[in-house]
Amino acid sequence: MDDPPPLQKIAISGPTLASLIHRFSTTTSSSSIDGLLFGHVTFVTPLNLSDDSSDTSQTLLATVTGFLTSSSFHNTSGTINTTSLRRLIPHNTSLLGWFSGRRRTPLRPSLREFTITSSLSSLSQFSSTIKANSDSNSNSFSSSSSSSLNFNPSLFFLLASPISDQTSHIHTHDYRAYQFITGTQSFNPVSVDIINIGPAFRGHYGSFIPNSPFPALDCQLSYSPMIRDDDDEKLSKMKQAAKDQRELDICSEGFEVGRLSKLMGSEAKNYTQSLEDLYLKMLVKIENLTALVEESSAKVLQQENHNKKLKHKILRSAAAE
């Protein structure tokens, strides 16, 4: 089996990294966490190209867009449960690899983590496809010929806290990313970029593919008074208008579908306020969804802690008997 192409960089958004560290920091002091990493792999062209430059090489970038905390995809010996793994991967999502977080240990992969990463990276059925233009005469990519590359889930993200006891209120968490090379059975350290807004990160957003595209809506809620429709056709149009409004409310609650027609065509520049209102309502919708996710995560974590305490209580009662 061929090795996946080597990564030059790994990118992760600030909120995703913060959420991952928060999930790691809220575990009990003696526990470790495992989970899966999702995202996409793309070739990014450097932004500092000039007219005199002949270097058209592209950077192979793995962007982590989400994670899932679960250790059910492997057993204690490091064997991957493909049935459980397939069930954990969301629809239309690419699996990049996995992560492990442990406390007061050195920031280097353990033998267990080596075994799990080696097993996971060998599963070609979970590989993702990279669309690229390949130049057979060099390692760069140009428009001379087209090829399709496969990237197996060979990414490993390790989190650890310092070995020394934390005596202050400031908690330190270290992390490091690796790509597992199957041919040499070794970890290759890869630099990590935290995506932010600005010119230096424009290449990341240039290859961004939304998971939830804006729905295609009719936008025409008013009809010519010269057209005489029967009651059935009027009812059908009213139902379609209500359906379009519900789809729009998923992205931007409170924004009328009829106002979308003003944001298309040559007259759109005259309705910048409507565009700003749409953007503002979309941000409010995202904030509300984020609050719901955080609240749900807190409840799930609270329930997990309650179950652990209940389990320990049952074990102590059984031992006493």
PDB file of N, CA and C in Angstrom, residues 6-52:
ATOM      1  N   PRO A   6       2.935  13.384   1.713  1.00  0.00           N
ATOM      2  CA  PRO A   6       3.358  14.039   2.959  1.00  0.00           C
ATOM      3  C   PRO A   6       2.691  15.397   3.129  1.00  0.00           C
ATOM      4  N   LEU A   7       2.291  15.684   4.345  1.00  0.00           N
ATOM      5  CA  LEU A   7       1.684  16.971   4.672  1.00  0.00           C
ATOM      6  C   LEU A   7       2.762  18.005   4.947  1.00  0.00           C
ATOM      7  N   GLN A   8       2.555  19.211   4.457  1.00  0.00           N
ATOM      8  CA  GLN A   8       3.432  20.321   4.806  1.00  0.00           C
ATOM      9  C   GLN A   8       2.942  21.055   6.050  1.00  0.00           C
ATOM     10  N   LYS A   9       1.623  21.105   6.217  1.00  0.00           N
ATOM     11  CA  LYS A   9       1.048  21.826   7.348  1.00  0.00           C
ATOM     12  C   LYS A   9      -0.274  21.189   7.754  1.00  0.00           C
ATOM     13  N   ILE A  10      -0.630  21.449   9.013  1.00  0.00           N
ATOM     14  CA  ILE A  10      -1.947  21.090   9.534  1.00  0.00           C
ATOM     15  C   ILE A  10      -2.569  22.363  10.080  1.00  0.00           C
ATOM     16  N   ALA A  11      -3.794  22.650   9.685  1.00  0.00           N
ATOM     17  CA  ALA A  11      -4.484  23.863  10.125  1.00  0.00           C
ATOM     18  C   ALA A  11      -5.697  23.476  10.959  1.00  0.00           C
ATOM     19  N   ILE A  12      -5.956  24.268  11.985  1.00  0.00           N
ATOM     20  CA  ILE A  12      -7.115  24.063  12.838  1.00  0.00           C
ATOM     21  C   ILE A  12      -7.612  25.425  13.291  1.00  0.00           C
ATOM     22  N   SER A  13      -8.908  25.615  13.317  1.00  0.00           N
ATOM     23  CA  SER A  13      -9.451  26.909  13.730  1.00  0.00           C
ATOM     24  C   SER A  13      -9.292  27.098  15.228  1.00  0.00           C
ATOM     25  N   GLY A  14      -9.238  28.351  15.644  1.00  0.00           N
ATOM     26  CA  GLY A  14      -9.090  28.650  17.059  1.00  0.00           C
ATOM     27  C   GLY A  14     -10.209  28.067  17.904  1.00  0.00           C
ATOM     28  N   PRO A  15     -11.494  28.240  17.515  1.00  0.00           N
ATOM     29  CA  PRO A  15     -12.574  27.649  18.316  1.00  0.00           C
ATOM     30  C   PRO A  15     -12.507  26.123  18.407  1.00  0.00           C
ATOM     31  N   THR A  16     -12.112  25.458  17.310  1.00  0.00           N
ATOM     32  CA  THR A  16     -12.015  24.000  17.349  1.00  0.00           C
ATOM     33  C   THR A  16     -10.923  23.552  18.303  1.00  0.00           C
ATOM     34  N   LEU A  17      -9.762  24.209  18.247  1.00  0.00           N
ATOM     35  CA  LEU A  17      -8.665  23.861  19.147  1.00  0.00           C
ATOM     36  C   LEU A  17      -9.045  24.161  20.596  1.00  0.00           C
ATOM     37  N   ALA A  18      -9.695  25.305  20.823  1.00  0.00           N
ATOM     38  CA  ALA A  18     -10.108  25.655  22.182  1.00  0.00           C
ATOM     39  C   ALA A  18     -11.123  24.651  22.723  1.00  0.00           C
ATOM     40  N   SER A  19     -12.050  24.213  21.870  1.00  0.00           N
ATOM     41  CA  SER A  19     -13.034  23.222  22.296  1.00  0.00           C
ATOM     42  C   SER A  19     -12.369  21.891  22.612  1.00  0.00           C
ATOM     43  N   LEU A  20     -11.375  21.520  21.827  1.00  0.00           N
ATOM     44  CA  LEU A  20     -10.659  20.266  22.060  1.00  0.00           C
ATOM     45  C   LEU A  20      -9.886  20.325  23.380  1.00  0.00           C
ATOM     46  N   ILE A  21      -9.199  21.429  23.626  1.00  0.00           N
ATOM     47  CA  ILE A  21      -8.450  21.579  24.876  1.00  0.00           C
ATOM     48  C   ILE A  21      -9.407  21.624  26.070  1.00  0.00           C
ATOM     49  N   HIS A  22     -10.550  22.299  25.889  1.00  0.00           N
ATOM     50  CA  HIS A  22     -11.542  22.361  26.967  1.00  0.00           C
ATOM     51  C   HIS A  22     -12.069  20.962  27.298  1.00  0.00           C
ATOM     52  N   ARG A  23     -12.328  20.177  26.267  1.00  0.00           N
ATOM     53  CA  ARG A  23     -12.812  18.800  26.499  1.00  0.00           C
ATOM     54  C   ARG A  23     -11.756  17.986  27.233  1.00  0.00           C
ATOM     55  N   PHE A  24     -10.498  18.205  26.902  1.00  0.00           N
ATOM     56  CA  PHE A  24      -9.407  17.497  27.566  1.00  0.00           C
ATOM     57  C   PHE A  24      -9.251  17.961  29.014  1.00  0.00           C
ATOM     58  N   SER A  25      -9.377  19.264  29.245  1.00  0.00           N
ATOM     59  CA  SER A  25      -9.159  19.808  30.587  1.00  0.00           C
ATOM     60  C   SER A  25     -10.286  19.479  31.552  1.00  0.00           C
ATOM     61  N   THR A  26     -11.477  19.138  31.046  1.00  0.00           N
ATOM     62  CA  THR A  26     -12.604  18.855  31.931  1.00  0.00           C
ATOM     63  C   THR A  26     -12.694  17.391  32.323  1.00  0.00           C
ATOM     64  N   THR A  27     -11.792  16.554  31.821  1.00  0.00           N
ATOM     65  CA  THR A  27     -11.771  15.164  32.254  1.00  0.00           C
ATOM     66  C   THR A  27     -11.162  15.081  33.643  1.00  0.00           C
ATOM     67  N   THR A  28     -11.379  13.964  34.307  1.00  0.00           N
ATOM     68  CA  THR A  28     -10.811  13.783  35.637  1.00  0.00           C
ATOM     69  C   THR A  28      -9.297  13.721  35.563  1.00  0.00           C
ATOM     70  N   SER A  29      -8.641  13.976  36.665  1.00  0.00           N
ATOM     71  CA  SER A  29      -7.182  14.122  36.686  1.00  0.00           C
ATOM     72  C   SER A  29      -6.452  12.859  36.265  1.00  0.00           C
ATOM     73  N   SER A  30      -7.063  11.698  36.436  1.00  0.00           N
ATOM     74  CA  SER A  30      -6.382  10.444  36.107  1.00  0.00           C
ATOM     75  C   SER A  30      -6.840   9.849  34.781  1.00  0.00           C
ATOM     76  N   SER A  31      -7.726  10.538  34.077  1.00  0.00           N
ATOM     77  CA  SER A  31      -8.290   9.970  32.855  1.00  0.00           C
ATOM     78  C   SER A  31      -7.626  10.547  31.617  1.00  0.00           C
ATOM     79  N   SER A  32      -7.720   9.808  30.538  1.00  0.00           N
ATOM     80  CA  SER A  32      -7.281  10.278  29.225  1.00  0.00           C
ATOM     81  C   SER A  32      -8.475  10.221  28.290  1.00  0.00           C
ATOM     82  N   ILE A  33      -8.383  10.941  27.183  1.00  0.00           N
ATOM     83  CA  ILE A  33      -9.477  10.949  26.218  1.00  0.00           C
ATOM     84  C   ILE A  33      -8.937  10.563  24.852  1.00  0.00           C
ATOM     85  N   ASP A  34      -9.781   9.939  24.071  1.00  0.00           N
ATOM     86  CA  ASP A  34      -9.484   9.594  22.682  1.00  0.00           C
ATOM     87  C   ASP A  34     -10.633  10.096  21.821  1.00  0.00           C
ATOM     88  N   GLY A  35     -10.368  10.263  20.541  1.00  0.00           N
ATOM     89  CA  GLY A  35     -11.424  10.685  19.640  1.00  0.00           C
ATOM     90  C   GLY A  35     -10.959  10.741  18.209  1.00  0.00           C
ATOM     91  N   LEU A  36     -11.871  11.095  17.335  1.00  0.00           N
ATOM     92  CA  LEU A  36     -11.617  11.145  15.899  1.00  0.00           C
ATOM     93  C   LEU A  36     -11.520  12.585  15.421  1.00  0.00           C
ATOM     94  N   LEU A  37     -10.727  12.806  14.380  1.00  0.00           N
ATOM     95  CA  LEU A  37     -10.553  14.116  13.770  1.00  0.00           C
ATOM     96  C   LEU A  37     -11.144  14.106  12.366  1.00  0.00           C
ATOM     97  N   PHE A  38     -11.929  15.147  12.053  1.00  0.00           N
ATOM     98  CA  PHE A  38     -12.559  15.262  10.744  1.00  0.00           C
ATOM     99  C   PHE A  38     -12.102  16.550  10.066  1.00  0.00           C
ATOM    100  N   GLY A  39     -12.179  16.569   8.752  1.00  0.00           N
ATOM    101  CA  GLY A  39     -11.785  17.759   8.002  1.00  0.00           C
ATOM    102  C   GLY A  39     -11.589  17.440   6.541  1.00  0.00           C
ATOM    103  N   HIS A  40     -10.651  18.135   5.903  1.00  0.00           N
ATOM    104  CA  HIS A  40     -10.380  17.904   4.490  1.00  0.00           C
ATOM    105  C   HIS A  40      -8.915  18.212   4.198  1.00  0.00           C
ATOM    106  N   VAL A  41      -8.433  17.636   3.116  1.00  0.00           N
ATOM    107  CA  VAL A  41      -7.041  17.817   2.682  1.00  0.00           C
ATOM    108  C   VAL A  41      -7.064  18.463   1.304  1.00  0.00           C
ATOM    109  N   THR A  42      -6.336  19.550   1.146  1.00  0.00           N
ATOM    110  CA  THR A  42      -6.324  20.295  -0.107  1.00  0.00           C
ATOM    111  C   THR A  42      -4.922  20.771  -0.427  1.00  0.00           C
ATOM    112  N   PHE A  43      -4.724  21.117  -1.699  1.00  0.00           N
ATOM    113  CA  PHE A  43      -3.494  21.771  -2.129  1.00  0.00           C
ATOM    114  C   PHE A  43      -3.734  23.275  -2.169  1.00  0.00           C
ATOM    115  N   VAL A  44      -2.895  24.027  -1.486  1.00  0.00           N
ATOM    116  CA  VAL A  44      -3.042  25.472  -1.394  1.00  0.00           C
ATOM    117  C   VAL A  44      -1.877  26.133  -2.116  1.00  0.00           C
ATOM    118  N   THR A  45      -2.185  27.047  -3.025  1.00  0.00           N
ATOM    119  CA  THR A  45      -1.155  27.785  -3.755  1.00  0.00           C
ATOM    120  C   THR A  45      -0.660  28.944  -2.907  1.00  0.00           C
ATOM    121  N   PRO A  46       0.656  29.163  -2.811  1.00  0.00           N
ATOM    122  CA  PRO A  46       1.170  30.295  -2.025  1.00  0.00           C
ATOM    123  C   PRO A  46       0.620  31.622  -2.534  1.00  0.00           C
ATOM    124  N   LEU A  47       0.416  32.558  -1.593  1.00  0.00           N
ATOM    125  CA  LEU A  47      -0.146  33.859  -1.947  1.00  0.00           C
ATOM    126  C   LEU A  47       0.902  34.875  -2.367  1.00  0.00           C
ATOM    127  N   ASN A  48       2.173  34.568  -2.132  1.00  0.00           N
ATOM    128  CA  ASN A  48       3.235  35.533  -2.418  1.00  0.00           C
ATOM    129  C   ASN A  48       3.897  35.291  -3.768  1.00  0.00           C
ATOM    130  N   LEU A  49       3.121  34.821  -4.759  1.00  0.00           N
ATOM    131  CA  LEU A  49       3.670  34.591  -6.087  1.00  0.00           C
ATOM    132  C   LEU A  49       3.844  35.922  -6.808  1.00  0.00           C
ATOM    133  N   SER A  50       4.878  36.013  -7.602  1.00  0.00           N
ATOM    134  CA  SER A  50       5.136  37.211  -8.385  1.00  0.00           C
ATOM    135  C   SER A  50       5.187  36.858  -9.860  1.00  0.00           C
ATOM    136  N   ASP A  51       5.238  37.882 -10.722  1.00  0.00           N
ATOM    137  CA  ASP A  51       5.292  37.639 -12.160  1.00  0.00           C
ATOM    138  C   ASP A  51       6.596  36.970 -12.563  1.00  0.00           C
ATOM    139  N   ASP A  52       7.662  37.195 -11.762  1.00  0.00           N
ATOM    140  CA  ASP A  52       8.961  36.613 -12.095  1.00  0.00           C
ATOM    141  C   ASP A  52       9.128  35.206 -11.551  1.00  0.00           C
TER     142      ASP A  52
END
